Short mmCIF file of C-alpha atoms and ligand atoms in Angstrom, two decimals:
data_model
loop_
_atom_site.label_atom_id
_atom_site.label_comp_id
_atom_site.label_asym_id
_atom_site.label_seq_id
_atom_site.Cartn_x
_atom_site.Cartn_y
_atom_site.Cartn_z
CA UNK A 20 104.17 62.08 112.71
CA UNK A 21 107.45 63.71 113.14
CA UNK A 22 108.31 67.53 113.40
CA UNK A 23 110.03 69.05 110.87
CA UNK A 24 113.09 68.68 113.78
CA UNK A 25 112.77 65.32 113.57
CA UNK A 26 111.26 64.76 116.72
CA UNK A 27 107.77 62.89 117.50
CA UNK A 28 104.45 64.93 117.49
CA UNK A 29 102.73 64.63 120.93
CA UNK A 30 98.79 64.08 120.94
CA UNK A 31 98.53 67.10 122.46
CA UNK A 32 100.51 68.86 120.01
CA UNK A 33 98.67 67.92 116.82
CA UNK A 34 95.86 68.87 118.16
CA UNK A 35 96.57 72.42 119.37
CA UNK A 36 94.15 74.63 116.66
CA UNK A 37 94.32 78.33 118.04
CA UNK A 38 91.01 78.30 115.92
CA UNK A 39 89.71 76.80 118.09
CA UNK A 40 86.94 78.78 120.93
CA UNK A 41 88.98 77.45 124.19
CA UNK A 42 91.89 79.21 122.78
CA UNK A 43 90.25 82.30 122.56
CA UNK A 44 88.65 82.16 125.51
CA UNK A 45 91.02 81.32 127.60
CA UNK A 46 94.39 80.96 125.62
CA UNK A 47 96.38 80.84 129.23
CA UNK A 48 94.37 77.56 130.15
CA UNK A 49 94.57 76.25 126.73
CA UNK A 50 98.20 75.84 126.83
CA UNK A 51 98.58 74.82 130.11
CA UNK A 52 99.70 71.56 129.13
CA UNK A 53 101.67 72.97 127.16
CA UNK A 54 103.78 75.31 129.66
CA UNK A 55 103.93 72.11 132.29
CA UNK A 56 104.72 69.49 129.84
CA UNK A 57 106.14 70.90 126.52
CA UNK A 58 106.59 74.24 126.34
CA UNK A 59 107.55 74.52 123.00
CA UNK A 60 106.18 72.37 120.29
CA UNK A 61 105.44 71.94 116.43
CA UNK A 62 101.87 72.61 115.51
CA UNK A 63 101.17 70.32 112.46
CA UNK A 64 97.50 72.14 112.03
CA UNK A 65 99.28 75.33 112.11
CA UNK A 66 103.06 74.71 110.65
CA UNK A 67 104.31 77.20 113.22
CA UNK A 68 106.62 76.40 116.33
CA UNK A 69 104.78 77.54 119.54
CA UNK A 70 106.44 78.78 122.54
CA UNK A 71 104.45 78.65 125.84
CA UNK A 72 107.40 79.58 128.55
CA UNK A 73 107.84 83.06 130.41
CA UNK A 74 111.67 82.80 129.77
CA UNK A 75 111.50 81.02 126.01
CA UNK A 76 108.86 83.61 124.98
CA UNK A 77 111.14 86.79 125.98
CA UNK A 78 114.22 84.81 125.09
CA UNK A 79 112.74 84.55 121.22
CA UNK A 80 111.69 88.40 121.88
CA UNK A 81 114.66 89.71 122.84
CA UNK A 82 116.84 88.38 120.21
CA UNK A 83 115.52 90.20 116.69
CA UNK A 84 118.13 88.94 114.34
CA UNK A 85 118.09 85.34 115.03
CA UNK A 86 114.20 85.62 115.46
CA UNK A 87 113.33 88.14 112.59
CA UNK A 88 110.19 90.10 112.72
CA UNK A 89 109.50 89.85 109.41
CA UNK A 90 106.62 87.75 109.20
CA UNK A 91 105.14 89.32 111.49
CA UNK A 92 101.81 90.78 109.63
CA UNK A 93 102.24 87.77 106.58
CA UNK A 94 98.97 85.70 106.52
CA UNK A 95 98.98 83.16 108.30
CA UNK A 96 96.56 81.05 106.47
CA UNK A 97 97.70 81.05 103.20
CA UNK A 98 95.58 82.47 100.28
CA UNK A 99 93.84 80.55 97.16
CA UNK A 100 95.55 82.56 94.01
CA UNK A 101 91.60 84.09 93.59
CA UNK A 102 92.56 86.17 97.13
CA UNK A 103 95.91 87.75 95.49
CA UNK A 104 94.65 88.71 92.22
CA UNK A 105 91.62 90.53 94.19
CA UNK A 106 93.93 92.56 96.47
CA UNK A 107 96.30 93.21 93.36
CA UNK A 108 93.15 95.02 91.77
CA UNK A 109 92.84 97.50 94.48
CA UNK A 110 96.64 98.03 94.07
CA UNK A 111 97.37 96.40 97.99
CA UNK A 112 101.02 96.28 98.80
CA UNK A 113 101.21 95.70 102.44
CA UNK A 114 104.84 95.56 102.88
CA UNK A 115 107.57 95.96 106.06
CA UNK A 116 105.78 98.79 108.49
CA UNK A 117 108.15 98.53 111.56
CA UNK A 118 106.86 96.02 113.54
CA UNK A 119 108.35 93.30 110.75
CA UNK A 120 111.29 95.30 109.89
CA UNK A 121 114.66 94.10 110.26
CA UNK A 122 117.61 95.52 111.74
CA UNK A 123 119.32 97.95 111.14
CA UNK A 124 116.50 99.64 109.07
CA UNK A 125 114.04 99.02 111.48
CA UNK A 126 116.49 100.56 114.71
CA UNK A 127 117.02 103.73 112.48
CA UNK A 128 113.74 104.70 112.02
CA UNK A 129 112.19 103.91 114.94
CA UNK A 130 114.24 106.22 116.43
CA UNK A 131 113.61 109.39 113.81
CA UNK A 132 109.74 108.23 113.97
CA UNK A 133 109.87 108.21 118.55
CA UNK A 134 109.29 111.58 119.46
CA UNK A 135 105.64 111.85 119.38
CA UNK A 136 105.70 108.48 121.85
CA UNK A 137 107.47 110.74 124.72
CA UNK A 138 105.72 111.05 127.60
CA UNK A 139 105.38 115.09 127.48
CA UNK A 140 103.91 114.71 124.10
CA UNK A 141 101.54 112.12 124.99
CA UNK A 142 100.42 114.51 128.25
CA UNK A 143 98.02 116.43 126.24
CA UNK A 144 96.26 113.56 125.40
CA UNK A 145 94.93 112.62 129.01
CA UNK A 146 92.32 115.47 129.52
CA UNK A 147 90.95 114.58 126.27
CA UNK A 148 90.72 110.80 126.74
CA UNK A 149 89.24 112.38 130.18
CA UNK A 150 86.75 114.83 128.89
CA UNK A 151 85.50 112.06 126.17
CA UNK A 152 84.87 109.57 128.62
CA UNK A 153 82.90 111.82 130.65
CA UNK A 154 80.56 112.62 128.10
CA UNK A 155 80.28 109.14 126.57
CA UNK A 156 79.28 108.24 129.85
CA UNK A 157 76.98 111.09 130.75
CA UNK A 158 75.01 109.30 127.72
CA UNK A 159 74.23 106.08 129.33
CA UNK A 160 74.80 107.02 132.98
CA UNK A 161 71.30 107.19 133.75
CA UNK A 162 69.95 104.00 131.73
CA UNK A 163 71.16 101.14 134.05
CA UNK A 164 72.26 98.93 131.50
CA UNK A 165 75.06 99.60 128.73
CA UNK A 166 77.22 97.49 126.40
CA UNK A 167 80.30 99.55 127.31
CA UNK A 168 82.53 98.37 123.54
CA UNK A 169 79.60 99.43 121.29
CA UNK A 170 78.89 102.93 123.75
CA UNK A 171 82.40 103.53 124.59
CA UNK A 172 85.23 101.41 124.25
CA UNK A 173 85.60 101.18 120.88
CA UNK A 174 84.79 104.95 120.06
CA UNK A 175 87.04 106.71 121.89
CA UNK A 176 90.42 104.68 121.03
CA UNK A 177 89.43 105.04 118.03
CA UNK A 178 89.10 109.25 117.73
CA UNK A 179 92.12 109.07 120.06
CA UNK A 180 94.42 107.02 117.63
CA UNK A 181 93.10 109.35 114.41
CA UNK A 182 93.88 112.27 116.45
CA UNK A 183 97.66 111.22 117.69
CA UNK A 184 97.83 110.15 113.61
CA UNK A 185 96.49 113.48 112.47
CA UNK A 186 94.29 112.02 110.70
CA UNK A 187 90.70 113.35 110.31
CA UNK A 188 87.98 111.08 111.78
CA UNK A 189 85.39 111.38 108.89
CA UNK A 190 84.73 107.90 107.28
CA UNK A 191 85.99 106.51 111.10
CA UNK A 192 82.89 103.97 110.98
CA UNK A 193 84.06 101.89 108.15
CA UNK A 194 87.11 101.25 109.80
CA UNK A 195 85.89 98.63 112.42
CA UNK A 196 84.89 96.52 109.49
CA UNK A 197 88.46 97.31 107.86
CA UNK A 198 90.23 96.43 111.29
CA UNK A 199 88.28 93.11 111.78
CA UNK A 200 88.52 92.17 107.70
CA UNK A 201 92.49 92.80 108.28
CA UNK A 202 92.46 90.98 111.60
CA UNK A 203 90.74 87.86 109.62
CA UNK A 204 93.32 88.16 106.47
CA UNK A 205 96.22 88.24 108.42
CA UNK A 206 95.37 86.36 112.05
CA UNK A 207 92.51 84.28 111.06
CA UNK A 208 91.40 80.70 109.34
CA UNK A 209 88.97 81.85 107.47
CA UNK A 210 87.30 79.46 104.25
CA UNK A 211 88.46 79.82 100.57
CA UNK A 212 85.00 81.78 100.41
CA UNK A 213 85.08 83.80 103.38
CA UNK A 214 88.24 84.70 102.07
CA UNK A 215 87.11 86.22 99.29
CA UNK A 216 84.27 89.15 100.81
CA UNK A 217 87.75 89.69 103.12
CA UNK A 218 90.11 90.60 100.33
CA UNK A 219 87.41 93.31 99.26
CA UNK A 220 87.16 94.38 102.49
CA UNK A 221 91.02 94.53 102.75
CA UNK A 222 91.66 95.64 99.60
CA UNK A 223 88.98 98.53 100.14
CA UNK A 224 90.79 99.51 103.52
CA UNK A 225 94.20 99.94 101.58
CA UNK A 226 92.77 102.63 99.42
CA UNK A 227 91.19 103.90 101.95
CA UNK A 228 94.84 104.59 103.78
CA UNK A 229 96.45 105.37 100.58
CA UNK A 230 93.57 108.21 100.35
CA UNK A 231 94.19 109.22 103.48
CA UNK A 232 97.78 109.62 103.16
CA UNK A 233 97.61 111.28 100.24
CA UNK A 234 95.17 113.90 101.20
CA UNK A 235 97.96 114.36 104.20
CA UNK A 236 100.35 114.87 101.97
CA UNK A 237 99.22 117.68 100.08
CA UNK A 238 99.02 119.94 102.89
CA UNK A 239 102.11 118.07 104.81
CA UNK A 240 102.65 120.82 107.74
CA UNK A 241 99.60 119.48 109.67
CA UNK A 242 99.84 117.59 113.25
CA UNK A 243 100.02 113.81 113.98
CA UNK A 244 102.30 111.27 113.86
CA UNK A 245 101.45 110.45 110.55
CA UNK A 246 102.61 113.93 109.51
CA UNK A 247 105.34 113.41 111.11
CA UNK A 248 106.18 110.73 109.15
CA UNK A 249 105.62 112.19 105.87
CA UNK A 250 108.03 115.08 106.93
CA UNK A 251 110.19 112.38 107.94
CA UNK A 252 110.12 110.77 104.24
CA UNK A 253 110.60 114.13 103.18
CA UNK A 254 113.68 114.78 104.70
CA UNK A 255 115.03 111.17 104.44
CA UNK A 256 113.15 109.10 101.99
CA UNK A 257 116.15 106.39 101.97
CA UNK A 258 115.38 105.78 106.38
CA UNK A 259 111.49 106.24 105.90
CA UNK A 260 110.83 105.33 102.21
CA UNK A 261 107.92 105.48 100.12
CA UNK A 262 106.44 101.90 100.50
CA UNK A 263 106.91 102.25 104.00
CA UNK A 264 104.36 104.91 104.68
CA UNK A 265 101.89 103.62 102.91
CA UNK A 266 102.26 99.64 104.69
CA UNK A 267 102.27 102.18 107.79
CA UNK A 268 99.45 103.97 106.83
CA UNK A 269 96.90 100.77 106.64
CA UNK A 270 98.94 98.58 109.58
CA UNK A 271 98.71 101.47 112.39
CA UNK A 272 94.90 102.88 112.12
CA UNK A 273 93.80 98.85 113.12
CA UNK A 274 96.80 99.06 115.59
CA UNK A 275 96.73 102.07 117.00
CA UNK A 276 93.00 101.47 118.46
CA UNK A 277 91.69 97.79 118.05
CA UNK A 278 94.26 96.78 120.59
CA UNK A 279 93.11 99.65 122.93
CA UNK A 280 89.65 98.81 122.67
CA UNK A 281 90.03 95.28 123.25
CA UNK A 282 92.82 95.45 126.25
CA UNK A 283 90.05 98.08 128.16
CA UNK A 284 86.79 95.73 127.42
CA UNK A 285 89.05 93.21 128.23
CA UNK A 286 90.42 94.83 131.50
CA UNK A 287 86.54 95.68 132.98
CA UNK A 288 85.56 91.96 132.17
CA UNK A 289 88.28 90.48 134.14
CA UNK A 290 87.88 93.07 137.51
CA UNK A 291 84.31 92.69 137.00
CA UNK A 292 84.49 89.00 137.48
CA UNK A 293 86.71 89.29 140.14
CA UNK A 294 84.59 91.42 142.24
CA UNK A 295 87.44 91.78 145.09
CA UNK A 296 89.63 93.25 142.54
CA UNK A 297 87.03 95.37 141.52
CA UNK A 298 86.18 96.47 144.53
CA UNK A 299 89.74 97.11 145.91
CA UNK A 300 90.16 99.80 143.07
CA UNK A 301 86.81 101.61 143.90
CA UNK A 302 88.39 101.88 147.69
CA UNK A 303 92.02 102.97 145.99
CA UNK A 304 92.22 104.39 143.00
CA UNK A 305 95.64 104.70 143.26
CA UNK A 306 96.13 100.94 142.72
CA UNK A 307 94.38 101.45 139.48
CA UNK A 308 97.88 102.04 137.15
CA UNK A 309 99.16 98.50 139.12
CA UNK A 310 95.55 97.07 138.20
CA UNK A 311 96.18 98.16 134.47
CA UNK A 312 98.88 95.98 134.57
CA UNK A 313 97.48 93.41 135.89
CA UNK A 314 94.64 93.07 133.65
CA UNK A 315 97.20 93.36 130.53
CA UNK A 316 98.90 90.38 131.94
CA UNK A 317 96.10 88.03 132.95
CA UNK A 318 93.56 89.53 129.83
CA UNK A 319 95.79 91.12 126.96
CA UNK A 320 94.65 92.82 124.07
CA UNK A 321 97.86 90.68 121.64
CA UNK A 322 97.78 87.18 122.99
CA UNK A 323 100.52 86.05 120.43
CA UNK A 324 102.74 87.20 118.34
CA UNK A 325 105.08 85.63 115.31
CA UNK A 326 108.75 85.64 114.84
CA UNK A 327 110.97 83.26 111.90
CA UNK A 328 114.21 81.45 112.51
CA UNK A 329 117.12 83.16 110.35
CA UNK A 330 119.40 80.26 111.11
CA UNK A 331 119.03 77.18 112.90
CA UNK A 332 118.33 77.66 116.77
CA UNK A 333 117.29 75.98 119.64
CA UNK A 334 114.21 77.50 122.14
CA UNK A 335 113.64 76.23 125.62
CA UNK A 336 116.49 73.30 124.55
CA UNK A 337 113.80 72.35 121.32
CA UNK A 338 116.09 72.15 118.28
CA UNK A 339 114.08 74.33 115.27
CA UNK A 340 115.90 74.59 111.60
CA UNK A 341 116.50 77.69 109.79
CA UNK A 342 113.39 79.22 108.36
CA UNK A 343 110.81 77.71 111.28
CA UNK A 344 107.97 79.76 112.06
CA UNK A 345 107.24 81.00 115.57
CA UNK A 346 103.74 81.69 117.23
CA UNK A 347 105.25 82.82 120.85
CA UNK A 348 102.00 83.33 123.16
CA UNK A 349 102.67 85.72 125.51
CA UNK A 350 99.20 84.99 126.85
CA UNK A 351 100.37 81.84 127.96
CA UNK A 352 103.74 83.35 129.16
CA UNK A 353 102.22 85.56 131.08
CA UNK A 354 100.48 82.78 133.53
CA UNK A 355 104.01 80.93 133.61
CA UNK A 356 104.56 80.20 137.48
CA UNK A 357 107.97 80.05 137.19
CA UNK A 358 108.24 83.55 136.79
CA UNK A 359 104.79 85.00 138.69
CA UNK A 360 103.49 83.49 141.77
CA UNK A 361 100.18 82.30 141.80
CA UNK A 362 99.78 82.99 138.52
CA UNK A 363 95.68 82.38 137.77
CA UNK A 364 95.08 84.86 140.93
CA UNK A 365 94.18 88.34 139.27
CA UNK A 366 95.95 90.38 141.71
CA UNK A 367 95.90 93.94 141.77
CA UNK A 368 98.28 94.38 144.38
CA UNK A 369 101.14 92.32 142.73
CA UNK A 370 104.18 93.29 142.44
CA UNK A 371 105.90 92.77 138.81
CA UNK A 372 102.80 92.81 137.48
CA UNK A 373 104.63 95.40 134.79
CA UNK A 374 106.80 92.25 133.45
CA UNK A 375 104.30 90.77 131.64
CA UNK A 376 105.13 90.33 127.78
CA UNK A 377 101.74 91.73 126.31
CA UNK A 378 103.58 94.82 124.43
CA UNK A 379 106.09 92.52 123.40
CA UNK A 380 110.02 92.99 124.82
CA UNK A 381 113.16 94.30 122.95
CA UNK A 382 114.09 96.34 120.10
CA UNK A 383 109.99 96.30 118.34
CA UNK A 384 108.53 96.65 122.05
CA UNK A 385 105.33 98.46 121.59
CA UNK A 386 105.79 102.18 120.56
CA UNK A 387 102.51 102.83 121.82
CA UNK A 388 101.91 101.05 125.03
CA UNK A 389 102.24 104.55 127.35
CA UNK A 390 98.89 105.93 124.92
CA UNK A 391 97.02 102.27 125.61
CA UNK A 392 97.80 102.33 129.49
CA UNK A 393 96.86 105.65 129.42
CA UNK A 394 93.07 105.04 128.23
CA UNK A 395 92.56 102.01 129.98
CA UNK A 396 93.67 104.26 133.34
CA UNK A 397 91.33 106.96 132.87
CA UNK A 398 88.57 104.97 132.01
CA UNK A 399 88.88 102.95 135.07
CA UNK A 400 89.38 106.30 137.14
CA UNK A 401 86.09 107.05 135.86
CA UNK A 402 84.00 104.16 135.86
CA UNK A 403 84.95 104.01 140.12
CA UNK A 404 84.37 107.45 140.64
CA UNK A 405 81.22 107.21 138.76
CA UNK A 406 79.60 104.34 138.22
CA UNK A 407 81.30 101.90 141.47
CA UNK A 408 77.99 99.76 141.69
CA UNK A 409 78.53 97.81 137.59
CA UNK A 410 78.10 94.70 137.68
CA UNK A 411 78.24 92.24 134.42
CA UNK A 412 75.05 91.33 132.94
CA UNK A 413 74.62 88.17 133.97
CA UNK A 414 74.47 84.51 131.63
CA UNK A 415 75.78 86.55 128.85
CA UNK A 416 78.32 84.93 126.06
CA UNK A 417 81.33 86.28 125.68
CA UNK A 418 82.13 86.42 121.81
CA UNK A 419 85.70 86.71 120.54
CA UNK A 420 86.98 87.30 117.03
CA UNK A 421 88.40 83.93 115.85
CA UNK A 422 92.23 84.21 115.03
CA UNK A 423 96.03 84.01 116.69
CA UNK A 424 96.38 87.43 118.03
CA UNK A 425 93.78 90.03 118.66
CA UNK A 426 91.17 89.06 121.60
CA UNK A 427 88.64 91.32 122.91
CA UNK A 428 84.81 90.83 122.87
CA UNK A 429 82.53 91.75 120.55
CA UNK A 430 80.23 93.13 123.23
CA UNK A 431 80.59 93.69 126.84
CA UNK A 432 77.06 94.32 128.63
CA UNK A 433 77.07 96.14 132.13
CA UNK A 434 73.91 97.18 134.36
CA UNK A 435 73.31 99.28 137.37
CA UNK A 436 71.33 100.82 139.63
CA UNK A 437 71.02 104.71 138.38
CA UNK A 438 69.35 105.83 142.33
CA UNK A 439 72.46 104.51 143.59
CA UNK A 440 75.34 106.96 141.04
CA UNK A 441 77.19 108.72 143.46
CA UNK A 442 78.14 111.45 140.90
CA UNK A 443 75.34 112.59 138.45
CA UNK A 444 77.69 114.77 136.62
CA UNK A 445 80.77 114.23 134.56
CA UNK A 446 82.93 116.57 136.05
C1 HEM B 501 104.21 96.98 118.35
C2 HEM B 501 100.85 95.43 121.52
C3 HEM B 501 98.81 99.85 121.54
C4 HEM B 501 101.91 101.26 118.09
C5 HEM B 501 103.46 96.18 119.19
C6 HEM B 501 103.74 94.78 119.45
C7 HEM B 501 102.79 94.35 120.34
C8 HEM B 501 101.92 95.46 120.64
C9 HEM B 501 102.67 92.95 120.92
C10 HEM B 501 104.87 93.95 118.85
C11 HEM B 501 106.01 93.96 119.85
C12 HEM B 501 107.23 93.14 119.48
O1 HEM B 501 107.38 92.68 118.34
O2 HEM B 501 108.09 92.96 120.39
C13 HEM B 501 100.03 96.50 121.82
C14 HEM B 501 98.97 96.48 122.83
C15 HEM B 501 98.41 97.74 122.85
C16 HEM B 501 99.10 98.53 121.84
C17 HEM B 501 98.61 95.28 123.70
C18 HEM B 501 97.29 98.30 123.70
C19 HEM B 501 96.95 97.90 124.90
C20 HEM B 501 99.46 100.61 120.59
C21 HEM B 501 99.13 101.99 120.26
C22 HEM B 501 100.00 102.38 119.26
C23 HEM B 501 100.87 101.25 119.00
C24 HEM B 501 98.03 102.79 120.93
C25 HEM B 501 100.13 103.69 118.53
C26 HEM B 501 99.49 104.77 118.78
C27 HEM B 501 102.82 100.23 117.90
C28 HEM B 501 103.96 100.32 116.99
C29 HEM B 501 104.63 99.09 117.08
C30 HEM B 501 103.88 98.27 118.02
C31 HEM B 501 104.35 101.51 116.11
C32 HEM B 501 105.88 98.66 116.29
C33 HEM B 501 107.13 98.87 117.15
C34 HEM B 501 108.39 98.30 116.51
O3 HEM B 501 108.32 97.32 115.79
O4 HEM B 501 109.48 98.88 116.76
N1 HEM B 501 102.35 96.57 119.92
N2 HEM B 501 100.06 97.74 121.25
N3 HEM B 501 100.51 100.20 119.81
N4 HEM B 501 102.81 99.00 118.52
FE1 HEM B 501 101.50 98.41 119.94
#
């Protein structure tokens, strides 16, 4: 079998399946071969190029107009004609948002669209991701036992993100179903008939945006990025068109919390299992920001993300033609020893923990990344203060989402001694 380079398929190579559990449960092991022996390859089961290195994956990264964005939210299993013509009847017309926009659009309005992402902006938001956690966890702080994504985690990302949109949280539980039916459609290997129950689900999360928006637009003075946005169209509807608000509209209420969710469950899993770390943090609480880090490196909430070839190019000295497809795991990346030091140690003390590539690097770095460190910061801060003595529950299975990108687990169980909660109150 030969790459579409011309070059041999390795064993290993053909028989990389990211649909696979071991990727998703570990996706820095599963490519370990891959990152010692050939760090990037051509996935037959997959038709993409993958790229395993530190350097190759911010390499690809930082150059946007060789390595275009643009197929960035595309599905990446391709759809039986049935899947089309069901979206097309609930009018879907996911197109560029700004995460697959190319330049110079995309440069443009990112900057008219940045000023709600400034740090003095997103200050107001701490006491309330502060004040919810406390009484989320004044809920279950006496029971002993807790599964923190279902009681917490998943929640208050979620009222956060609709709040910094501006838009209203009624109808907020339908959207997990919408986030993990869009995660599926676009990330996932789902069967021609799963496929199908996924486009409704899809389809029904589009008009649920496009309602959204347009309620927001009929009273467009209101506050929230979103409005922003619309005032934004208002003023310049060539920079921040039409079909780019309403792309936007669906594509950032699953970003703006899923990956939040799943990089804090994902965060307490990893210290929790690494009790030192844990327990360092419940000493110091003023390692926690460096711990954040940490955890986004070793456990992130995007483990890869996709790029296309605008002209021939060569990656980590791999020849790949014009038009090749990209999966760049920054999971894998982010374990690569040639650029951290003992790489599989979860170390909250280390230094450069920051460089790791989970928010992506270059022009479409993540806009949001200040609002996710944020929550995962407080929550921490609280869950030391408070509740110090968590431990996992233990033998339980740790159940991931099955696709490329999005990892976080379905459920994260905790237990604890309540006689032993330092603080009975929240505040
Ligand atoms: C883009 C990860 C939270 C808004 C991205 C990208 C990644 C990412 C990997 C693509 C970067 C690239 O192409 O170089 C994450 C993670 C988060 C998180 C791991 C949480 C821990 C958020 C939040 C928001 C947000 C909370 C909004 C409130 C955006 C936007 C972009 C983006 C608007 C597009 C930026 C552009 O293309 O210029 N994010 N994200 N993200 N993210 Fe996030």
């Amino acid at each position: 079998q030969l790459a579409p380079n011309g070059c041999p398929v390795s064993a290993n190579a053909a028989a990389f399946n990211p649909f696979e559990p071991a990727y998703m449960q570990s996706p820095g092991d599963y490519l370990r071969w891959a990152r010692e022996q050939e760090p990037v390859f051509w996935s037959p089961q997959l038709g993409y190029w993958v790229v395993t290195r530190y350097e190759d994956v911010k390499a690809v990264f930082r150059d946007n107009i060789l390595f275009s964005p643009a197929i960035a939210l595309e599905k990446i299993t391709p759809a039986p004609p049935q899947v089309m013509e069901i979206l097309q009847s609930y009018g879907f017309a996911m197109n560029r948002t700004m995460v697959n926009e190319d330049e110079p659009d995309h440069m443009e309005r990112r900057r008219l669209l940045m000023d709600a992402f400034l740090p003095e902006r997103l200050s107001t938001f701490e006491p309330m991701v502060r004040s919810l956690a406390r009484q989320y966890m004044d809920r279950f702080v006496d029971k002993g036992r807790a599964d923190l994504v279902r009681e917490m985690f998943y929640e208050i990302p979620l009222n956060i993100a609709l709040k910094f949109l501006g838009v209203p949280d009624e109808g907020a539980e339908q959207l997990r179903q919408f986030a993990v039916a869009h995660t599926l459609n676009t990330w996932g290997r789902p069967s021609p008939q799963e496929q199908l129950e996924i486009a409704h689900n899809v389809g029904r999360f589009w008009q649920t945006a496009q309602q959204i928006l347009d309620d927001m637009r009929a009273r467009p003075d209101g506050e929230g990025w979103m409005y922003e946005t619309i005032r934004q169209h208002l003023a310049h509807p060539d920079v921040v068109p039409e079909s780019y608000m309403r792309s936007m509209m669906m594509a950032i209420l699953a970003a703006a919390h899923e990956t939040t969710s799943n990089a804090t469950a994902n965060a307490f899993l990893t210290l929790l299992t690494q009790r030192k770390a844990w327990e360092d943090i419940c000493a110091n609480p003023a390692l926690i920001p460096n711990a954040v880090e940490e955890c986004l490196r070793v456990a992130g909430s995007i483990i890869a993300w996709r790029r296309i070839a605008t002209d021939d190019a060569v990656v980590g000295g791999v020849r790949i033609p014009k038009g090749g497809k990209l999966l760049v795991v920054m999971a894998s990346a982010n374990f690569d020893p040639r650029h951290f030091e003992n790489p599989d140690e979860v170390d909250v003390y280390r230094e450069g923990a920051v460089e790791h590539l989970t928010f992506g690097y270059g022009a479409h770095q993540c806009m949001g990344k200040n609002i996710g460190r944020m929550q995962m910061r407080v929550f921490l801060e609280e869950f030391v203060r408070r509740l110090p003595h968590i431990r996992l529950v233990a033998g339980q299975q740790i159940d991931y989402l099955s696709n490329t990108s999005f990892r976080g687990p379905s459920e994260l169980w905790v237990e604890w001694d309540p006689a032993l909660n330092p603080g009975r109150s929240g505040s």
